[in-house]
């Protein structure tokens, strides 16, 4: 188990983080609230509509989730909770076998945590907010479904983490960035995010990616293993579907159990 100095993390959250977050974005307190909603599956009832849900095939085996939090898919608490609920609902639906995660926005997969959510908030509120993101990421990481991230734009920090939770990552070519810039923003990388990154990239590369805070072009992201494939934007969803179809051809039970065994060890990491 990783030992964490909880007091140090607490005072960091209380004293430093809110100021750093807003300096990074050059903002005041401009949290905006309401977003569109729309889903068409009978068992989806997340109660807020920040994720669009599309069935991809007549068998209902493949579902496409499109993050829809304008303007940059910053992960609001409401969004995190909606995603968690959707993934849990899909996990409980025996018909569902695979999930493609993408964005409705043309150039942004996700800008990561909602930095504005940290401004002017109490310690307990910030802690609660972080836990909604962590729960969402853990739920996606351990989902029994086969998961593919179709990264159609920038995937920064928490946005990159969401993609890393998926089994396979395809990124569109373009002037986009993909990376874990937490150390640049001023957030010490939580152990669980490091563990997920090590799982996907290997220890040595993960360390370089995390400690540099570098934002990679799609080609660079491919080189370090943040993504598995780079494709022309128009091919992104079809390529993702093909990969998913291959993934779900494998027998459901052995696949599900193997994924669980591979990934559950990482859940012991928290801060
Ligand atoms: C100590 C304990 C810690 C525990 C931590 C717990 C969990 C941690 C797990 C993961 C940690 C993740 C950390 C983060 O995710 S921090 C977020 C880092 N994200 C970024 O640095 C991205 C910043 N954004 C950008 O680079 C660009 O916006 C982007 C390239 C995505 C898009 O560029 P574009 O030019 O299209 O758009 P902009 O004009 O820049 O932005 C439009 C609008 O959106 C606002 N905005 C951008 N990013 C965020 C954000 N992350 N949160 C909130 N708001 C954001 C931006 O300010 C603009 O607003 P406005 O000016 O139009 O009002």
Short mmCIF file of N, CA and C in Angstrom, two decimals, residues 116-244:
data_model
loop_
_atom_site.label_atom_id
_atom_site.label_comp_id
_atom_site.label_asym_id
_atom_site.label_seq_id
_atom_site.Cartn_x
_atom_site.Cartn_y
_atom_site.Cartn_z
N UNK A 116 -12.83 25.64 -12.33
CA UNK A 116 -13.66 26.66 -11.68
C UNK A 116 -14.39 26.10 -10.46
N UNK A 117 -14.52 24.78 -10.37
CA UNK A 117 -15.23 24.18 -9.23
C UNK A 117 -14.40 24.30 -7.95
N UNK A 118 -13.13 24.65 -8.11
CA UNK A 118 -12.27 24.70 -6.93
C UNK A 118 -12.22 26.10 -6.33
N UNK A 119 -12.72 27.06 -7.08
CA UNK A 119 -12.58 28.45 -6.66
C UNK A 119 -13.63 28.82 -5.61
N UNK A 120 -13.16 29.35 -4.51
CA UNK A 120 -14.08 29.84 -3.48
C UNK A 120 -14.87 28.75 -2.77
N UNK A 121 -14.38 27.50 -2.85
CA UNK A 121 -15.11 26.40 -2.22
C UNK A 121 -14.41 25.99 -0.91
N UNK A 122 -15.18 25.38 -0.02
CA UNK A 122 -14.61 24.93 1.25
C UNK A 122 -13.83 23.64 1.02
N UNK A 123 -13.02 23.29 2.00
CA UNK A 123 -12.25 22.05 1.94
C UNK A 123 -13.17 20.85 1.69
N UNK A 124 -14.26 20.77 2.43
CA UNK A 124 -15.16 19.62 2.28
C UNK A 124 -15.78 19.57 0.88
N UNK A 125 -16.12 20.73 0.36
CA UNK A 125 -16.72 20.77 -0.98
C UNK A 125 -15.71 20.31 -2.04
N UNK A 126 -14.47 20.76 -1.89
CA UNK A 126 -13.45 20.36 -2.88
C UNK A 126 -13.18 18.86 -2.78
N UNK A 127 -13.11 18.38 -1.54
CA UNK A 127 -12.87 16.94 -1.34
C UNK A 127 -14.00 16.11 -1.96
N UNK A 128 -15.21 16.57 -1.74
CA UNK A 128 -16.38 15.88 -2.28
C UNK A 128 -16.34 15.90 -3.81
N UNK A 129 -15.94 17.05 -4.35
CA UNK A 129 -15.85 17.16 -5.81
C UNK A 129 -14.83 16.17 -6.37
N UNK A 130 -13.64 16.14 -5.76
CA UNK A 130 -12.60 15.20 -6.22
C UNK A 130 -13.12 13.76 -6.18
N UNK A 131 -13.88 13.46 -5.11
CA UNK A 131 -14.30 12.06 -4.97
C UNK A 131 -15.31 11.68 -6.07
N UNK A 132 -16.08 12.67 -6.58
CA UNK A 132 -17.01 12.32 -7.68
C UNK A 132 -16.21 11.94 -8.94
N UNK A 133 -15.08 12.62 -9.14
CA UNK A 133 -14.25 12.29 -10.32
C UNK A 133 -13.60 10.92 -10.15
N UNK A 134 -13.08 10.70 -8.94
CA UNK A 134 -12.39 9.42 -8.70
C UNK A 134 -13.36 8.25 -8.83
N UNK A 135 -14.56 8.43 -8.30
CA UNK A 135 -15.56 7.34 -8.39
C UNK A 135 -15.90 7.07 -9.86
N UNK A 136 -16.06 8.13 -10.63
CA UNK A 136 -16.36 7.95 -12.05
C UNK A 136 -15.23 7.19 -12.75
N UNK A 137 -13.99 7.62 -12.47
CA UNK A 137 -12.84 6.98 -13.13
C UNK A 137 -12.73 5.51 -12.72
N UNK A 138 -12.89 5.21 -11.43
CA UNK A 138 -12.83 3.82 -10.96
C UNK A 138 -13.93 2.98 -11.61
N UNK A 139 -15.12 3.57 -11.74
CA UNK A 139 -16.25 2.83 -12.31
C UNK A 139 -15.96 2.48 -13.77
N UNK A 140 -15.39 3.44 -14.49
CA UNK A 140 -15.06 3.19 -15.90
C UNK A 140 -13.91 2.18 -16.00
N UNK A 141 -12.91 2.35 -15.16
CA UNK A 141 -11.72 1.49 -15.21
C UNK A 141 -12.09 0.02 -14.96
N UNK A 142 -13.05 -0.18 -14.07
CA UNK A 142 -13.40 -1.56 -13.69
C UNK A 142 -14.69 -2.05 -14.35
N UNK A 143 -15.21 -1.28 -15.29
CA UNK A 143 -16.45 -1.70 -15.95
C UNK A 143 -16.28 -3.10 -16.57
N UNK A 144 -17.31 -3.90 -16.50
CA UNK A 144 -17.22 -5.23 -17.12
C UNK A 144 -17.29 -5.13 -18.65
N UNK A 145 -17.70 -3.96 -19.17
CA UNK A 145 -17.79 -3.78 -20.62
C UNK A 145 -16.41 -3.65 -21.24
N UNK A 146 -16.31 -3.98 -22.52
CA UNK A 146 -15.10 -3.63 -23.28
C UNK A 146 -15.20 -2.13 -23.56
N UNK A 147 -14.08 -1.41 -23.40
CA UNK A 147 -14.16 0.06 -23.50
C UNK A 147 -13.12 0.61 -24.46
N UNK A 148 -13.57 1.51 -25.32
CA UNK A 148 -12.67 2.19 -26.26
C UNK A 148 -12.90 3.69 -26.14
N UNK A 149 -11.81 4.44 -25.98
CA UNK A 149 -11.92 5.90 -26.01
C UNK A 149 -11.66 6.36 -27.43
N UNK A 150 -12.62 7.07 -28.00
CA UNK A 150 -12.45 7.66 -29.34
C UNK A 150 -12.16 9.14 -29.11
N UNK A 151 -10.87 9.46 -29.09
CA UNK A 151 -10.43 10.79 -28.63
C UNK A 151 -10.44 11.75 -29.82
N UNK A 152 -11.49 12.55 -29.88
CA UNK A 152 -11.70 13.39 -31.07
C UNK A 152 -11.21 14.82 -30.88
N UNK A 153 -10.33 15.04 -29.91
CA UNK A 153 -9.80 16.39 -29.69
C UNK A 153 -8.89 16.37 -28.47
N UNK A 154 -8.68 17.56 -27.88
CA UNK A 154 -7.79 17.65 -26.72
C UNK A 154 -8.26 16.73 -25.58
N UNK A 155 -7.28 16.06 -24.99
CA UNK A 155 -7.57 15.22 -23.81
C UNK A 155 -6.52 15.60 -22.77
N UNK A 156 -6.90 16.50 -21.88
CA UNK A 156 -5.91 17.09 -20.98
C UNK A 156 -6.20 16.67 -19.54
N UNK A 157 -5.14 16.30 -18.83
CA UNK A 157 -5.20 15.98 -17.40
C UNK A 157 -6.34 14.99 -17.13
N UNK A 158 -7.37 15.41 -16.40
CA UNK A 158 -8.47 14.48 -16.12
C UNK A 158 -9.09 13.90 -17.39
N UNK A 159 -9.03 14.66 -18.50
CA UNK A 159 -9.55 14.15 -19.78
C UNK A 159 -8.72 12.99 -20.29
N UNK A 160 -7.40 13.13 -20.07
CA UNK A 160 -6.48 12.04 -20.44
C UNK A 160 -6.71 10.84 -19.51
N UNK A 161 -7.00 11.14 -18.23
CA UNK A 161 -7.25 10.06 -17.26
C UNK A 161 -8.48 9.25 -17.69
N UNK A 162 -9.53 9.94 -18.11
CA UNK A 162 -10.75 9.24 -18.55
C UNK A 162 -10.40 8.27 -19.68
N UNK A 163 -9.58 8.75 -20.63
CA UNK A 163 -9.20 7.88 -21.75
C UNK A 163 -8.35 6.71 -21.26
N UNK A 164 -7.46 6.99 -20.29
CA UNK A 164 -6.60 5.91 -19.77
C UNK A 164 -7.42 4.82 -19.06
N UNK A 165 -8.60 5.18 -18.60
CA UNK A 165 -9.45 4.17 -17.94
C UNK A 165 -10.00 3.16 -18.94
N UNK A 166 -9.96 3.52 -20.24
CA UNK A 166 -10.50 2.61 -21.25
C UNK A 166 -9.42 1.61 -21.67
N UNK A 167 -9.87 0.49 -22.24
CA UNK A 167 -8.93 -0.56 -22.61
C UNK A 167 -8.13 -0.20 -23.85
N UNK A 168 -8.73 0.58 -24.73
CA UNK A 168 -8.07 0.90 -26.00
C UNK A 168 -8.36 2.37 -26.30
N UNK A 169 -7.36 3.05 -26.84
CA UNK A 169 -7.52 4.48 -27.10
C UNK A 169 -7.13 4.79 -28.54
N UNK A 170 -8.09 5.37 -29.27
CA UNK A 170 -7.83 5.80 -30.65
C UNK A 170 -7.95 7.32 -30.66
N UNK A 171 -6.97 7.99 -31.28
CA UNK A 171 -7.03 9.45 -31.30
C UNK A 171 -7.07 9.96 -32.74
N UNK A 172 -7.84 11.02 -32.94
CA UNK A 172 -7.91 11.65 -34.26
C UNK A 172 -6.65 12.47 -34.51
N UNK A 173 -6.19 12.44 -35.76
CA UNK A 173 -5.10 13.35 -36.16
C UNK A 173 -5.63 14.77 -36.07
N UNK A 174 -4.72 15.72 -35.80
CA UNK A 174 -5.16 17.12 -35.75
C UNK A 174 -4.32 17.91 -34.78
N UNK A 175 -4.63 19.18 -34.66
CA UNK A 175 -3.84 20.04 -33.77
C UNK A 175 -4.38 19.94 -32.36
N UNK A 176 -4.32 18.74 -31.82
CA UNK A 176 -4.85 18.49 -30.49
C UNK A 176 -3.72 18.08 -29.56
N UNK A 177 -4.00 18.20 -28.26
CA UNK A 177 -3.03 17.75 -27.28
C UNK A 177 -3.62 16.68 -26.37
N UNK A 178 -2.73 15.82 -25.93
CA UNK A 178 -3.11 14.74 -25.03
C UNK A 178 -2.01 14.64 -23.99
N UNK A 179 -2.35 14.75 -22.74
CA UNK A 179 -1.29 14.66 -21.73
C UNK A 179 -1.79 14.85 -20.33
N UNK A 180 -0.89 14.57 -19.40
CA UNK A 180 -1.19 14.70 -17.98
C UNK A 180 -0.40 15.90 -17.46
N UNK A 181 -1.02 17.07 -17.47
CA UNK A 181 -0.30 18.29 -17.10
C UNK A 181 -0.53 18.70 -15.65
N UNK A 182 -0.95 17.74 -14.81
CA UNK A 182 -1.27 18.06 -13.42
C UNK A 182 -0.15 18.82 -12.72
N UNK A 183 1.10 18.37 -12.91
CA UNK A 183 2.19 19.03 -12.19
C UNK A 183 2.37 20.47 -12.66
N UNK A 184 1.98 20.74 -13.89
CA UNK A 184 2.07 22.12 -14.38
C UNK A 184 0.95 22.97 -13.76
N UNK A 185 -0.24 22.36 -13.67
CA UNK A 185 -1.37 23.07 -13.04
C UNK A 185 -1.07 23.32 -11.56
N UNK A 186 -0.29 22.41 -10.96
CA UNK A 186 0.04 22.55 -9.54
C UNK A 186 -0.61 21.49 -8.68
N UNK A 187 -1.10 20.43 -9.32
CA UNK A 187 -1.74 19.34 -8.57
C UNK A 187 -0.76 18.17 -8.45
N UNK A 188 -0.35 17.83 -7.22
CA UNK A 188 0.48 16.63 -7.07
C UNK A 188 -0.32 15.42 -7.56
N UNK A 189 0.27 14.61 -8.41
CA UNK A 189 -0.49 13.52 -9.02
C UNK A 189 -0.96 12.52 -7.96
N UNK A 190 -2.27 12.26 -7.89
CA UNK A 190 -2.74 11.27 -6.94
C UNK A 190 -2.20 9.87 -7.29
N UNK A 191 -1.96 9.05 -6.25
CA UNK A 191 -1.37 7.73 -6.48
C UNK A 191 -2.23 6.88 -7.40
N UNK A 192 -3.55 7.03 -7.30
CA UNK A 192 -4.40 6.16 -8.14
C UNK A 192 -4.25 6.53 -9.62
N UNK A 193 -4.07 7.82 -9.94
CA UNK A 193 -3.88 8.20 -11.34
C UNK A 193 -2.52 7.68 -11.82
N UNK A 194 -1.51 7.80 -10.96
CA UNK A 194 -0.19 7.27 -11.33
C UNK A 194 -0.29 5.77 -11.59
N UNK A 195 -1.03 5.08 -10.73
CA UNK A 195 -1.16 3.62 -10.89
C UNK A 195 -1.84 3.28 -12.22
N UNK A 196 -2.86 4.02 -12.58
CA UNK A 196 -3.54 3.77 -13.86
C UNK A 196 -2.58 4.04 -15.03
N UNK A 197 -1.76 5.09 -14.87
CA UNK A 197 -0.85 5.47 -15.95
C UNK A 197 0.24 4.42 -16.10
N UNK A 198 0.76 3.96 -14.97
CA UNK A 198 1.76 2.89 -15.01
C UNK A 198 1.16 1.64 -15.66
N UNK A 199 -0.07 1.36 -15.32
CA UNK A 199 -0.76 0.19 -15.89
C UNK A 199 -0.81 0.28 -17.42
N UNK A 200 -1.08 1.48 -17.92
CA UNK A 200 -1.23 1.64 -19.38
C UNK A 200 0.11 1.82 -20.11
N UNK A 201 1.07 2.50 -19.47
CA UNK A 201 2.28 2.92 -20.19
C UNK A 201 3.55 2.18 -19.75
N UNK A 202 3.51 1.55 -18.59
CA UNK A 202 4.74 1.01 -18.00
C UNK A 202 5.36 2.08 -17.11
N UNK A 203 6.13 1.62 -16.13
CA UNK A 203 6.59 2.54 -15.08
C UNK A 203 7.47 3.66 -15.63
N UNK A 204 8.45 3.29 -16.43
CA UNK A 204 9.43 4.28 -16.86
C UNK A 204 8.79 5.40 -17.69
N UNK A 205 7.98 5.00 -18.65
CA UNK A 205 7.34 6.02 -19.49
C UNK A 205 6.33 6.82 -18.70
N UNK A 206 5.59 6.14 -17.82
CA UNK A 206 4.59 6.85 -17.00
C UNK A 206 5.26 7.94 -16.18
N UNK A 207 6.42 7.61 -15.62
CA UNK A 207 7.12 8.61 -14.81
C UNK A 207 7.49 9.83 -15.66
N UNK A 208 7.99 9.57 -16.84
CA UNK A 208 8.38 10.70 -17.72
C UNK A 208 7.15 11.54 -18.09
N UNK A 209 6.07 10.85 -18.44
CA UNK A 209 4.85 11.56 -18.87
C UNK A 209 4.29 12.39 -17.71
N UNK A 210 4.26 11.80 -16.51
CA UNK A 210 3.66 12.50 -15.36
C UNK A 210 4.56 13.64 -14.89
N UNK A 211 5.85 13.37 -14.76
CA UNK A 211 6.73 14.39 -14.16
C UNK A 211 7.06 15.52 -15.14
N UNK A 212 6.92 15.29 -16.43
CA UNK A 212 7.14 16.38 -17.38
C UNK A 212 5.90 17.26 -17.51
N UNK A 213 4.74 16.67 -17.29
CA UNK A 213 3.49 17.41 -17.49
C UNK A 213 3.27 17.79 -18.95
N UNK A 214 4.00 17.11 -19.83
CA UNK A 214 3.98 17.48 -21.25
C UNK A 214 2.62 17.19 -21.92
N UNK A 215 2.21 18.11 -22.79
CA UNK A 215 1.02 17.86 -23.61
C UNK A 215 1.51 17.39 -24.98
N UNK A 216 1.07 16.20 -25.38
CA UNK A 216 1.60 15.55 -26.58
C UNK A 216 0.70 15.77 -27.79
N UNK A 217 1.34 15.85 -28.95
CA UNK A 217 0.57 15.79 -30.20
C UNK A 217 0.06 14.34 -30.33
N UNK A 218 -0.91 14.11 -31.22
CA UNK A 218 -1.38 12.72 -31.38
C UNK A 218 -0.24 11.74 -31.68
N UNK A 219 0.70 12.13 -32.55
CA UNK A 219 1.82 11.23 -32.89
C UNK A 219 2.70 10.96 -31.66
N UNK A 220 2.97 12.02 -30.89
CA UNK A 220 3.78 11.84 -29.68
C UNK A 220 3.03 10.98 -28.66
N UNK A 221 1.72 11.18 -28.59
CA UNK A 221 0.91 10.39 -27.65
C UNK A 221 0.98 8.91 -28.01
N UNK A 222 1.03 8.66 -29.33
CA UNK A 222 1.16 7.28 -29.80
C UNK A 222 2.51 6.69 -29.39
N UNK A 223 3.55 7.51 -29.53
CA UNK A 223 4.90 7.03 -29.20
C UNK A 223 5.02 6.64 -27.73
N UNK A 224 4.42 7.42 -26.84
CA UNK A 224 4.58 7.11 -25.41
C UNK A 224 3.51 6.13 -24.92
N UNK A 225 2.54 5.82 -25.76
CA UNK A 225 1.53 4.84 -25.36
C UNK A 225 0.29 5.43 -24.71
N UNK A 226 0.18 6.77 -24.74
CA UNK A 226 -1.07 7.35 -24.22
C UNK A 226 -2.24 6.96 -25.11
N UNK A 227 -1.95 6.74 -26.40
CA UNK A 227 -2.98 6.20 -27.29
C UNK A 227 -2.41 4.99 -28.04
N UNK A 228 -3.31 4.16 -28.53
CA UNK A 228 -2.90 2.94 -29.23
C UNK A 228 -2.89 3.11 -30.74
N UNK A 229 -3.60 4.12 -31.21
CA UNK A 229 -3.73 4.28 -32.66
C UNK A 229 -4.10 5.74 -32.96
N UNK A 230 -3.58 6.26 -34.07
CA UNK A 230 -3.97 7.60 -34.52
C UNK A 230 -4.57 7.45 -35.92
N UNK A 231 -5.74 8.06 -36.12
CA UNK A 231 -6.44 7.86 -37.39
C UNK A 231 -6.99 9.20 -37.89
N UNK A 232 -7.32 9.30 -39.18
CA UNK A 232 -7.97 10.52 -39.65
C UNK A 232 -9.30 10.73 -38.90
N UNK A 233 -9.64 11.99 -38.61
CA UNK A 233 -10.85 12.26 -37.81
C UNK A 233 -12.10 11.55 -38.34
N UNK A 234 -12.24 11.51 -39.67
CA UNK A 234 -13.47 10.91 -40.23
C UNK A 234 -13.56 9.40 -39.97
N UNK A 235 -12.42 8.79 -39.67
CA UNK A 235 -12.42 7.33 -39.46
C UNK A 235 -12.55 6.94 -37.99
N UNK A 236 -12.52 7.95 -37.13
CA UNK A 236 -12.36 7.67 -35.70
C UNK A 236 -13.42 6.71 -35.14
N UNK A 237 -14.68 7.01 -35.42
CA UNK A 237 -15.74 6.20 -34.81
C UNK A 237 -15.80 4.81 -35.44
N UNK A 238 -15.62 4.75 -36.75
CA UNK A 238 -15.68 3.42 -37.39
C UNK A 238 -14.53 2.53 -36.91
N UNK A 239 -13.33 3.11 -36.82
CA UNK A 239 -12.18 2.32 -36.34
C UNK A 239 -12.47 1.86 -34.90
N UNK A 240 -13.01 2.75 -34.09
CA UNK A 240 -13.32 2.39 -32.69
C UNK A 240 -14.34 1.25 -32.63
N UNK A 241 -15.32 1.33 -33.51
CA UNK A 241 -16.34 0.26 -33.54
C UNK A 241 -15.72 -1.08 -33.95
N UNK A 242 -14.82 -1.02 -34.94
CA UNK A 242 -14.18 -2.26 -35.38
C UNK A 242 -13.37 -2.89 -34.24
N UNK A 243 -12.64 -2.04 -33.53
CA UNK A 243 -11.84 -2.55 -32.41
C UNK A 243 -12.76 -3.16 -31.36
N UNK A 244 -13.82 -2.44 -31.06
CA UNK A 244 -14.74 -2.93 -30.03
C UNK A 244 -15.38 -4.25 -30.46
#
